[in-house]
Coordinates of C-alpha atoms and ligand atoms in Angstrom, one line a residue:
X375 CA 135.2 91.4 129.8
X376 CA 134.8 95.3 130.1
X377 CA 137.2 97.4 127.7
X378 CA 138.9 99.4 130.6
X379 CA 140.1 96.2 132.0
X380 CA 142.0 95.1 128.8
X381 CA 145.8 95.3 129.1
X382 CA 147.3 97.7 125.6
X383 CA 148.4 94.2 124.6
X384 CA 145.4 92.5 124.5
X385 CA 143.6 95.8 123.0
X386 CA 145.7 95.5 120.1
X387 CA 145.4 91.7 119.2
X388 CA 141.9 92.5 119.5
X389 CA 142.1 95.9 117.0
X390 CA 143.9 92.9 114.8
X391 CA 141.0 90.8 114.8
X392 CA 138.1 93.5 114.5
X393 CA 139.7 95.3 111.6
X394 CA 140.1 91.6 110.0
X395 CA 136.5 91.2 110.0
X396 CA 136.0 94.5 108.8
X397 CA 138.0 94.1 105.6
X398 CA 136.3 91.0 105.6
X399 CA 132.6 93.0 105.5
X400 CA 134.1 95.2 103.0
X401 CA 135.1 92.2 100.4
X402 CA 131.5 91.3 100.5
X403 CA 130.3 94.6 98.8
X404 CA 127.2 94.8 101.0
X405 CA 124.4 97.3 100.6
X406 CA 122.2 97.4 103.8
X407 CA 120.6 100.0 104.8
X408 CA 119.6 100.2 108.8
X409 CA 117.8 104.3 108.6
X410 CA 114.4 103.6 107.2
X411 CA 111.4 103.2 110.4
X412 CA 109.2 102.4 108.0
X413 CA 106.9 99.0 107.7
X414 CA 108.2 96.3 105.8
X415 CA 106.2 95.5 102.7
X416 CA 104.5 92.5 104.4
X417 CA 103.2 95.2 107.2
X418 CA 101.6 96.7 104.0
X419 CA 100.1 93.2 102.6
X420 CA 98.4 93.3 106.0
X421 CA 96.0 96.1 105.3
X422 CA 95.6 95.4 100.9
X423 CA 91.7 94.9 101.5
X424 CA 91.7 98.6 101.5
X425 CA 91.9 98.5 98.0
X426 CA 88.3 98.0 96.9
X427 CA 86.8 98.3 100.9
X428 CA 84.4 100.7 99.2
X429 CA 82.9 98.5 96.3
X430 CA 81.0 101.6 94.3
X431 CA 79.3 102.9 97.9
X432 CA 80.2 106.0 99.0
X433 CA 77.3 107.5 100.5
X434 CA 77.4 108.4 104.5
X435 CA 74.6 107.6 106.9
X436 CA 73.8 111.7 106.6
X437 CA 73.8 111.5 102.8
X438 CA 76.9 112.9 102.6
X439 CA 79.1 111.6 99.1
X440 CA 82.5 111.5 100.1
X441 CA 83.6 111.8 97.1
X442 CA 82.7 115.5 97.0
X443 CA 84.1 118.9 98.2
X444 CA 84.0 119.7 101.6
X445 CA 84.0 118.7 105.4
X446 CA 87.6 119.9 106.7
X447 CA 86.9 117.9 110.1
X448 CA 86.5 114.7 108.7
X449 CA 83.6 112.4 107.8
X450 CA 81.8 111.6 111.0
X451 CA 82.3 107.8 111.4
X452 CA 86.6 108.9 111.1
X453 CA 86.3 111.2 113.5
X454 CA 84.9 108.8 116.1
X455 CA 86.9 106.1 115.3
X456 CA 89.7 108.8 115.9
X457 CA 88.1 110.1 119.0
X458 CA 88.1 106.7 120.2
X459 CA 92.3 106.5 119.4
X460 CA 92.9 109.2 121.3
X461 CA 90.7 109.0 123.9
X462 CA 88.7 112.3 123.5
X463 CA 85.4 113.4 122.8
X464 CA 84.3 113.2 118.7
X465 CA 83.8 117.3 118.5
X466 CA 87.5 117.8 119.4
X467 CA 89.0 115.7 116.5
X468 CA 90.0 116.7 113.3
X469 CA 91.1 113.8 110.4
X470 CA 93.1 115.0 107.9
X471 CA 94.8 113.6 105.2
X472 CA 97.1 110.8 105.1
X473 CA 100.4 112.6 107.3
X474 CA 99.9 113.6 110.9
X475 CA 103.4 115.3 110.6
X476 CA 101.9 118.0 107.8
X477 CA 98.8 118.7 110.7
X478 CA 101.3 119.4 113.3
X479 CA 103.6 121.6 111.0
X480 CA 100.3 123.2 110.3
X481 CA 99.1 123.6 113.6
X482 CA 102.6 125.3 114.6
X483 CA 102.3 127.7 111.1
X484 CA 99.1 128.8 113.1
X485 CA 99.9 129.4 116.1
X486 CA 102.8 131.5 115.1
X487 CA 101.6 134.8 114.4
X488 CA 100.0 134.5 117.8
X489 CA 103.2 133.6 119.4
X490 CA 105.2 135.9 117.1
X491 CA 103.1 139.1 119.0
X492 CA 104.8 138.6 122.3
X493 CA 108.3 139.3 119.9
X494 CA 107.0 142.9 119.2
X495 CA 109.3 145.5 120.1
X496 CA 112.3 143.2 121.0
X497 CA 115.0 142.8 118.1
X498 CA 116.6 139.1 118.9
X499 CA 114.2 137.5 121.2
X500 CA 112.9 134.7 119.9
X501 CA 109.9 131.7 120.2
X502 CA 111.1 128.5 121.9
X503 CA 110.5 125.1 122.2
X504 CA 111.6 122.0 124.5
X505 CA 112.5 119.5 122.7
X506 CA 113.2 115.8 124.7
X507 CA 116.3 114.4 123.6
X508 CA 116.8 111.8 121.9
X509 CA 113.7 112.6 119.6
X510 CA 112.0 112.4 116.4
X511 CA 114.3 114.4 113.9
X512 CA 111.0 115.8 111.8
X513 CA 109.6 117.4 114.9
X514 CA 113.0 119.0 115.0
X515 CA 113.2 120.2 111.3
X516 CA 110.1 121.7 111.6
X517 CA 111.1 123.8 114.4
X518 CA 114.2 125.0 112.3
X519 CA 112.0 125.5 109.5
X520 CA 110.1 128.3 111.5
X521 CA 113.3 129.9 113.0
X522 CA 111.9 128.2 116.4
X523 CA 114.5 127.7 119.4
X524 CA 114.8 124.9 120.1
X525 CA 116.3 123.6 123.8
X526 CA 117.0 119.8 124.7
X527 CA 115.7 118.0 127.6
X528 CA 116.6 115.1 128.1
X529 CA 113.9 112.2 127.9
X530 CA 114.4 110.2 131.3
X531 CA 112.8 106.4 131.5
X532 CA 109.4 107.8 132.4
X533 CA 109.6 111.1 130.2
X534 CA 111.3 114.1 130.1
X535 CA 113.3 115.3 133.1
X536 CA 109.9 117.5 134.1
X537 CA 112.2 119.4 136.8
X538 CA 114.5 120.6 134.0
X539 CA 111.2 121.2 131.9
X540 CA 109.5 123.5 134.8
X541 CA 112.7 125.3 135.6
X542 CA 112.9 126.5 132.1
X543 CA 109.8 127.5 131.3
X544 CA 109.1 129.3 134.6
X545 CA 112.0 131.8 133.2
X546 CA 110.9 131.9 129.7
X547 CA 107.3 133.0 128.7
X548 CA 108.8 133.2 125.1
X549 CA 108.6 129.2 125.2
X550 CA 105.8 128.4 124.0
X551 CA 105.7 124.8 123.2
X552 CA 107.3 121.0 123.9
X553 CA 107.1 118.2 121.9
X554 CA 106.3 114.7 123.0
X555 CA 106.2 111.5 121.6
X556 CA 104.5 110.2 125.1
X557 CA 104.4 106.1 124.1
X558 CA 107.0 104.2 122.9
X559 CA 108.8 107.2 122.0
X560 CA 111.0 107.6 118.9
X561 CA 113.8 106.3 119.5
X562 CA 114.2 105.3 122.5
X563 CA 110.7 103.3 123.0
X564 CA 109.4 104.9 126.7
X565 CA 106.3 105.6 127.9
X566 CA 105.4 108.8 130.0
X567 CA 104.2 107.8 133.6
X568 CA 101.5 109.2 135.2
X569 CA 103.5 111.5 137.6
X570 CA 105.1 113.2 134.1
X571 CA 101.8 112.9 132.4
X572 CA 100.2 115.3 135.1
X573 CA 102.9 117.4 135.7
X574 CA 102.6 118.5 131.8
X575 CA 99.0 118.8 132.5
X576 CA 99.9 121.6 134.4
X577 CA 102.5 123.2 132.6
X578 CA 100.1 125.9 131.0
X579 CA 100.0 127.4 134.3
X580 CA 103.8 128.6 134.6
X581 CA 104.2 128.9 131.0
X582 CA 103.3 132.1 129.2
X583 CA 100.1 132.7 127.1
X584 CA 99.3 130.1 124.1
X585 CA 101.5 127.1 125.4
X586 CA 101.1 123.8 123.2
X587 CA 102.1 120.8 124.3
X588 CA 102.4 118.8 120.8
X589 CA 101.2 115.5 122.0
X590 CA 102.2 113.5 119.3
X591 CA 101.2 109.6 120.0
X592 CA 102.6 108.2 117.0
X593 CA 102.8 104.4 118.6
X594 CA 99.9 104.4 120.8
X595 CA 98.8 100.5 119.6
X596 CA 101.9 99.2 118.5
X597 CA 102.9 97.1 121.1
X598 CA 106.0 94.5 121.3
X599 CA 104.8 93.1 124.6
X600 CA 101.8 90.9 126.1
X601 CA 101.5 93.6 128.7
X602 CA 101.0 97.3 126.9
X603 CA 102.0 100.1 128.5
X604 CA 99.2 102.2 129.4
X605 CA 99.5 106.1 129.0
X606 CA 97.6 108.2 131.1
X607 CA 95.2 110.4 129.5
X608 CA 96.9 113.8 128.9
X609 CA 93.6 115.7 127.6
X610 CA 91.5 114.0 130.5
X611 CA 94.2 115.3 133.1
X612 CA 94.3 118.5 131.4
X613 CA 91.3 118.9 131.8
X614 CA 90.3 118.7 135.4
X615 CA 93.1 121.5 135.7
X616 CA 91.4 123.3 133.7
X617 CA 94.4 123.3 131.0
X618 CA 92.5 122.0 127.6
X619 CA 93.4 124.6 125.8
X620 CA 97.1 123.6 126.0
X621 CA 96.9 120.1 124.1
X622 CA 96.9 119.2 121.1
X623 CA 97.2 115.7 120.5
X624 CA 98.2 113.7 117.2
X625 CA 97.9 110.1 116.1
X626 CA 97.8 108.5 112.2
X627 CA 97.2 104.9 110.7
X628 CA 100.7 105.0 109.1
X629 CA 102.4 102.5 110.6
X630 CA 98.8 100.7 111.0
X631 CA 97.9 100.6 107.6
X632 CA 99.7 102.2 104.4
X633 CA 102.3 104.6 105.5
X634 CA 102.3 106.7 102.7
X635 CA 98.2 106.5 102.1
X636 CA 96.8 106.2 105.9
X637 CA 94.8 109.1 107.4
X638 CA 95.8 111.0 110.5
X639 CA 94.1 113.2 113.6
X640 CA 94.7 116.1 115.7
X641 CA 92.5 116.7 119.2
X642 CA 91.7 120.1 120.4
X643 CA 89.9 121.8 122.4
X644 CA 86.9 122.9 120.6
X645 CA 87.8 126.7 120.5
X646 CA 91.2 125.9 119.3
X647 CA 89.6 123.6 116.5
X648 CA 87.4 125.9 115.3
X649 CA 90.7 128.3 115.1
X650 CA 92.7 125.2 113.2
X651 CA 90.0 125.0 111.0
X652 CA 89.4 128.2 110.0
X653 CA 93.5 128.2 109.1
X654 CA 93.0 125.8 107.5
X655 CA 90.6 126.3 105.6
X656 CA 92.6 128.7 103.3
X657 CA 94.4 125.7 102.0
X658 CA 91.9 123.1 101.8
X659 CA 88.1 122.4 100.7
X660 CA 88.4 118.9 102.8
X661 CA 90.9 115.9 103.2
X662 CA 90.3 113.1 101.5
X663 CA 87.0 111.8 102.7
X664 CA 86.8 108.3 100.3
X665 CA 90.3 107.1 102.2
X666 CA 88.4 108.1 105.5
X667 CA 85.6 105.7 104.8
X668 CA 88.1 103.2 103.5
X669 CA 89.8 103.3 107.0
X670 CA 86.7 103.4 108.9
X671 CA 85.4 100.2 107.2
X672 CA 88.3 98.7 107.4
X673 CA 89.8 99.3 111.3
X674 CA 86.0 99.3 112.7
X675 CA 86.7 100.0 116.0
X676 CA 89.3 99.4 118.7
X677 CA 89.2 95.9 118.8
X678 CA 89.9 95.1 115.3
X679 CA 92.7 97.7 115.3
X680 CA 93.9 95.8 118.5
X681 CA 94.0 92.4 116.3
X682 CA 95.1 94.3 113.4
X683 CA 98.9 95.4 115.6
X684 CA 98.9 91.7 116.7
X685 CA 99.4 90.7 113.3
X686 CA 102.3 93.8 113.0
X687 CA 103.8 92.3 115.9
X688 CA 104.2 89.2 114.3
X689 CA 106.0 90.1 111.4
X690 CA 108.1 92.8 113.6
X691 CA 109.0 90.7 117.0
X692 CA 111.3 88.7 115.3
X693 CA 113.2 91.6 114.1
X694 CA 113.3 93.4 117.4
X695 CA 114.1 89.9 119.4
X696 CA 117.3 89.8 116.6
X697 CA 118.5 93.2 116.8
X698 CA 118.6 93.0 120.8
X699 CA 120.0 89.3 120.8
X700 CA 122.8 90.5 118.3
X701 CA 123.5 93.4 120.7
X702 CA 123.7 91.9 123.8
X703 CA 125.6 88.5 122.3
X704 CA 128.4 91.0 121.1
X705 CA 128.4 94.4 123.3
X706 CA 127.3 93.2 126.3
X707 CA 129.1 93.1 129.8
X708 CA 131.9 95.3 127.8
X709 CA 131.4 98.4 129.2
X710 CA 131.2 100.5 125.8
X711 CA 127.6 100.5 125.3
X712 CA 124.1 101.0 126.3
X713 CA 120.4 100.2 123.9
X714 CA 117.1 100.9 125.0
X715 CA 115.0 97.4 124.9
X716 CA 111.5 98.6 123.5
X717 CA 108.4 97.5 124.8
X718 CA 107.0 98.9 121.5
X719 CA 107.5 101.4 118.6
X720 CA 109.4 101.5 116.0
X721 CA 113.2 102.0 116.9
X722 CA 116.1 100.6 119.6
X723 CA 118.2 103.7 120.4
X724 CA 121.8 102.5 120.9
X725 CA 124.6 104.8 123.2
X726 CA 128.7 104.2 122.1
X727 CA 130.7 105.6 124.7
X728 CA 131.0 109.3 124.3
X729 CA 131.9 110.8 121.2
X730 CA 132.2 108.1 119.0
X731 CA 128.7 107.6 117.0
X732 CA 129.6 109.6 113.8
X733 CA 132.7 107.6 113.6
X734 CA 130.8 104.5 114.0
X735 CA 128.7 105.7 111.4
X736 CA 131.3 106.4 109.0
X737 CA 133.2 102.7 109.3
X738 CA 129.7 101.4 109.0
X739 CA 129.0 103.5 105.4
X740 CA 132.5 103.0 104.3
X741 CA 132.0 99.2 103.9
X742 CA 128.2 99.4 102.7
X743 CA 125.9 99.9 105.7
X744 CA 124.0 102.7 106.2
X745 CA 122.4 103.8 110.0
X746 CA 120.8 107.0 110.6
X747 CA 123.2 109.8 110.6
X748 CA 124.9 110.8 113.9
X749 CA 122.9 113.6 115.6
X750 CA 119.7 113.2 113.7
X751 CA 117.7 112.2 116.9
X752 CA 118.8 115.8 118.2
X753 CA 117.7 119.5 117.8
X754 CA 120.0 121.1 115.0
X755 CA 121.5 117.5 114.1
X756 CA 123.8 117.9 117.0
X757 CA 124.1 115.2 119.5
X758 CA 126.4 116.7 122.7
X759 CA 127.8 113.8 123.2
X760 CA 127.9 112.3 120.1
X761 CA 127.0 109.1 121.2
X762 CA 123.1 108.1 119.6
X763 CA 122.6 105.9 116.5
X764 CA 118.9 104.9 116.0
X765 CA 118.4 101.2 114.5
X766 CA 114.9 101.1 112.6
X767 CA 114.5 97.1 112.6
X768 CA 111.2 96.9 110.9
X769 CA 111.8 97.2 107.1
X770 CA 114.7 95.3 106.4
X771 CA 114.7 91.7 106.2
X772 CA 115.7 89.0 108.8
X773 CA 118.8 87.9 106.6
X774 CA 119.8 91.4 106.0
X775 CA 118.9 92.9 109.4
X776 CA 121.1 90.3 110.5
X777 CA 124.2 91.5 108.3
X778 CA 123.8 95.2 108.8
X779 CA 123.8 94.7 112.8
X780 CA 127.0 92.6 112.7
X781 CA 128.6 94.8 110.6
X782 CA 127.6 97.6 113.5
X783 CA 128.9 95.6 116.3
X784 CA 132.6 95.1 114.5
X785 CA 132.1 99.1 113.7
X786 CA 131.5 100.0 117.3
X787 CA 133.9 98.0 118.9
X788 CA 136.7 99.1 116.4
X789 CA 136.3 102.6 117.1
X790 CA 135.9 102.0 121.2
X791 CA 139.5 99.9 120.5
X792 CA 140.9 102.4 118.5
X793 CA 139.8 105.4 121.3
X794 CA 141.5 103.9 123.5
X795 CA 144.4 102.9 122.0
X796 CA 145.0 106.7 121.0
X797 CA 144.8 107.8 124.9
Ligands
PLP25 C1 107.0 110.2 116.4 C2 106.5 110.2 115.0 N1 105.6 111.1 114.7 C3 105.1 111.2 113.4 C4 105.6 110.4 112.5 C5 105.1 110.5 111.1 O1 103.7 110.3 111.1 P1 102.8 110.5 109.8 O2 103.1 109.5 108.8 O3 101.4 110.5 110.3 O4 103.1 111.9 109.2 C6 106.6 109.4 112.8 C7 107.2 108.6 111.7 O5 108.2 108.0 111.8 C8 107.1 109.4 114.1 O6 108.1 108.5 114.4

């Protein structure tokens, strides 16, 4: 039965028997921790052949010794195994090392003093960003770190509201970039549709000079679903606007392979590479080349990577198929909550009724359970409403998945009780 319809009476006897349970959690001295997107270690088991791939040959076709100095693009075979996973031509990918995150900070770091031009002459202007809301918090700390503006959007079902996004950026030349996490976004798990996906192929022309559209397709091949979502090629689009110059896509292997020791890529248009590159090159003689080969040998092509994420899926389904079934036995039909049901990705993004996440949160740590904190999936770690918490299924196990969520569910309905007893 919804909340609204419960008589004071019956919201009490209910407070008596939630805060029962929770005392009851609390006797139990748990420790589960709910924050952490990352693979569990079995995810990791999946990809141990890495270890050893190379057996003493590291010689490219060209001759090239990857052990050596060198080659800031990326061995050859990486590149066009990245080219391939991001559906772009092979001279407009970069592979770096093993965090796609540290090639967009960097990419940003380089653009800035190109951006930063358009700030001479006025004291407090300064460069902007849209940032779709809910989103990844790290996109958001690096905006903070660069004293970038940043101003929510929010993300709709099929991407952010684009009206919102073209309204903006028609009055503000100073923006200069918007962050997108197009498939199986983090957190909420949506996929851009075409109509969005063309519309910011044509955002470069209302937008001031240099805009970047940070294309970061962290989840293109993880798929929870026998029917993938297909993403329309942003670069492709771009392209036959004649808009290349505003993309930059990103992808990695970490949640492929080894999250801490995968290899990531960036796509650019070739003049804007060349530009990356030369950045970059005050920093670095050349990623690491022997982890490139090691990935290369390993992930083949697009097919083995595609029965590579069916074996992720099968350690992660369950997991997902738990969290939601926990969810919807305990929340559902009450009126005091909303998830996202992911078709892939890493994350469920669950809505409380407004302002009551942080306090949510806090029950939750008080009796041992810790969940992302509130705001995180916002710019400046404020969520208006105060209503997001992000569950990261994938590392936990089943048993304590299992006790973390039920723990939440008591923890959200105590605080909807207790909000509406104190109206
Ligand atoms: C949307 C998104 N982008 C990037 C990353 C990090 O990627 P990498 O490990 O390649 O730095 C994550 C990790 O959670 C993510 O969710």
């Amino acid at each position: 039965m919804e909340f609204t319809q419960l008589s004071r009476e019956q919201l009490r006897t209910l407070q008596i028997s939630l805060s029962a349970q929770y005392e009851a959690f609390r006797q139990a001295n748990l420790n589960l921790d709910l924050t952490r997107g990352k693979p569990a270690p079995a995810q990791l088991d999946l990809s141990n052949e890495l270890d050893g791939i190379l057996d003493g040959f590291y010689l490219l076709q060209d001759g090239t010794d990857v052990r050596n100095y060198g080659g800031i693009l990326g061995i050859p075979e990486a590149r066009q195994l990245a080219a391939t996973f991001l559906e772009v031509d092979t001279d407009e990918v970069l592979v770096g090392g093993n965090s796609s995150l540290t090639l967009m900070f960097a990419y940003i770091d380089h653009m800035l003093p190109v951006w930063r031009q358009e700030l001479v002459g006025s004291k407090d202007a300064k460069i902007k960003f849209i940032c779709p809301v809910p989103g990844y918090d790290r996109h958001f700390t690096i905006c903070e770190h660069f004293d970038i503006e940043m101003l929510n959007v929010p993300l709709l079902d099929g991407g952010p509201d684009m009206d919102q996004v073209e309204a903006l950026i028609k009055q503000d030349p100073l923006i200069k970039g918007i962050w997108c996490v197009p498939k199986y976004s983090n957190p909420t798990g949506h996929t851009y549709n075409d109509a969005v996906v063309d519309r910011i192929a044509r955002l470069a022309e209302i937008a001031g000079e240099h805009f970047t559209i940070l294309w970061d397709n962290a989840y293109a091949v993880h798929h929870l679903s026998d029917t993938p979502d297909v993403l329309k090629n942003l670069m492709a689009e771009a392209k036959r606007q004649g808009n290349e110059r505003s993309v930059v896509m990103l992808g990695s292997t970490s949640k492929i392979t080894f999250a801490g020791a995968g290899i990531a890529f960036l796509a650019a248009e070739p003049n804007n590479l060349k530009a990356f590159e030369k950045y970059l090159s005050a920093s670095v003689i050349g990623f690491d080349k022997v982890n490139q080969l090691r990935h290369v040998r390993f992930l083949k092509d697009a097919e083995h990577i595609a029965a590579h994420m069916v074996k992720h899926r099968n350690i992660i389904q369950p997991k997902f198929d738990l969290t939601l079934q926990i969810l919807s036995e305990h929340l559902q039909g009450k009126g005091i909550a909303s998830w996202s049901q992911p078709r892939g990705g890493y994350f469920i993004s669950l809505d409380t009724l407004p302002g009551l996440a942080s306090e949510v949160i806090q029950h939750a740590a008080a009796i041992g359970v810790k969940l992302t904190p509130a705001g995180a999936t916002f710019p400046y770690g404020l969520d208006p409403q105060n209503s997001n918490i992000r569950i990261a299924p994938t590392f936990p196990t089943m048993d304590s998945l299992q006790r973390a969520l039920e723990v939440l569910v008591v923890c959200l309905q105590l605080a909807t009780v207790n909000q509406f007893l104190s109206d």
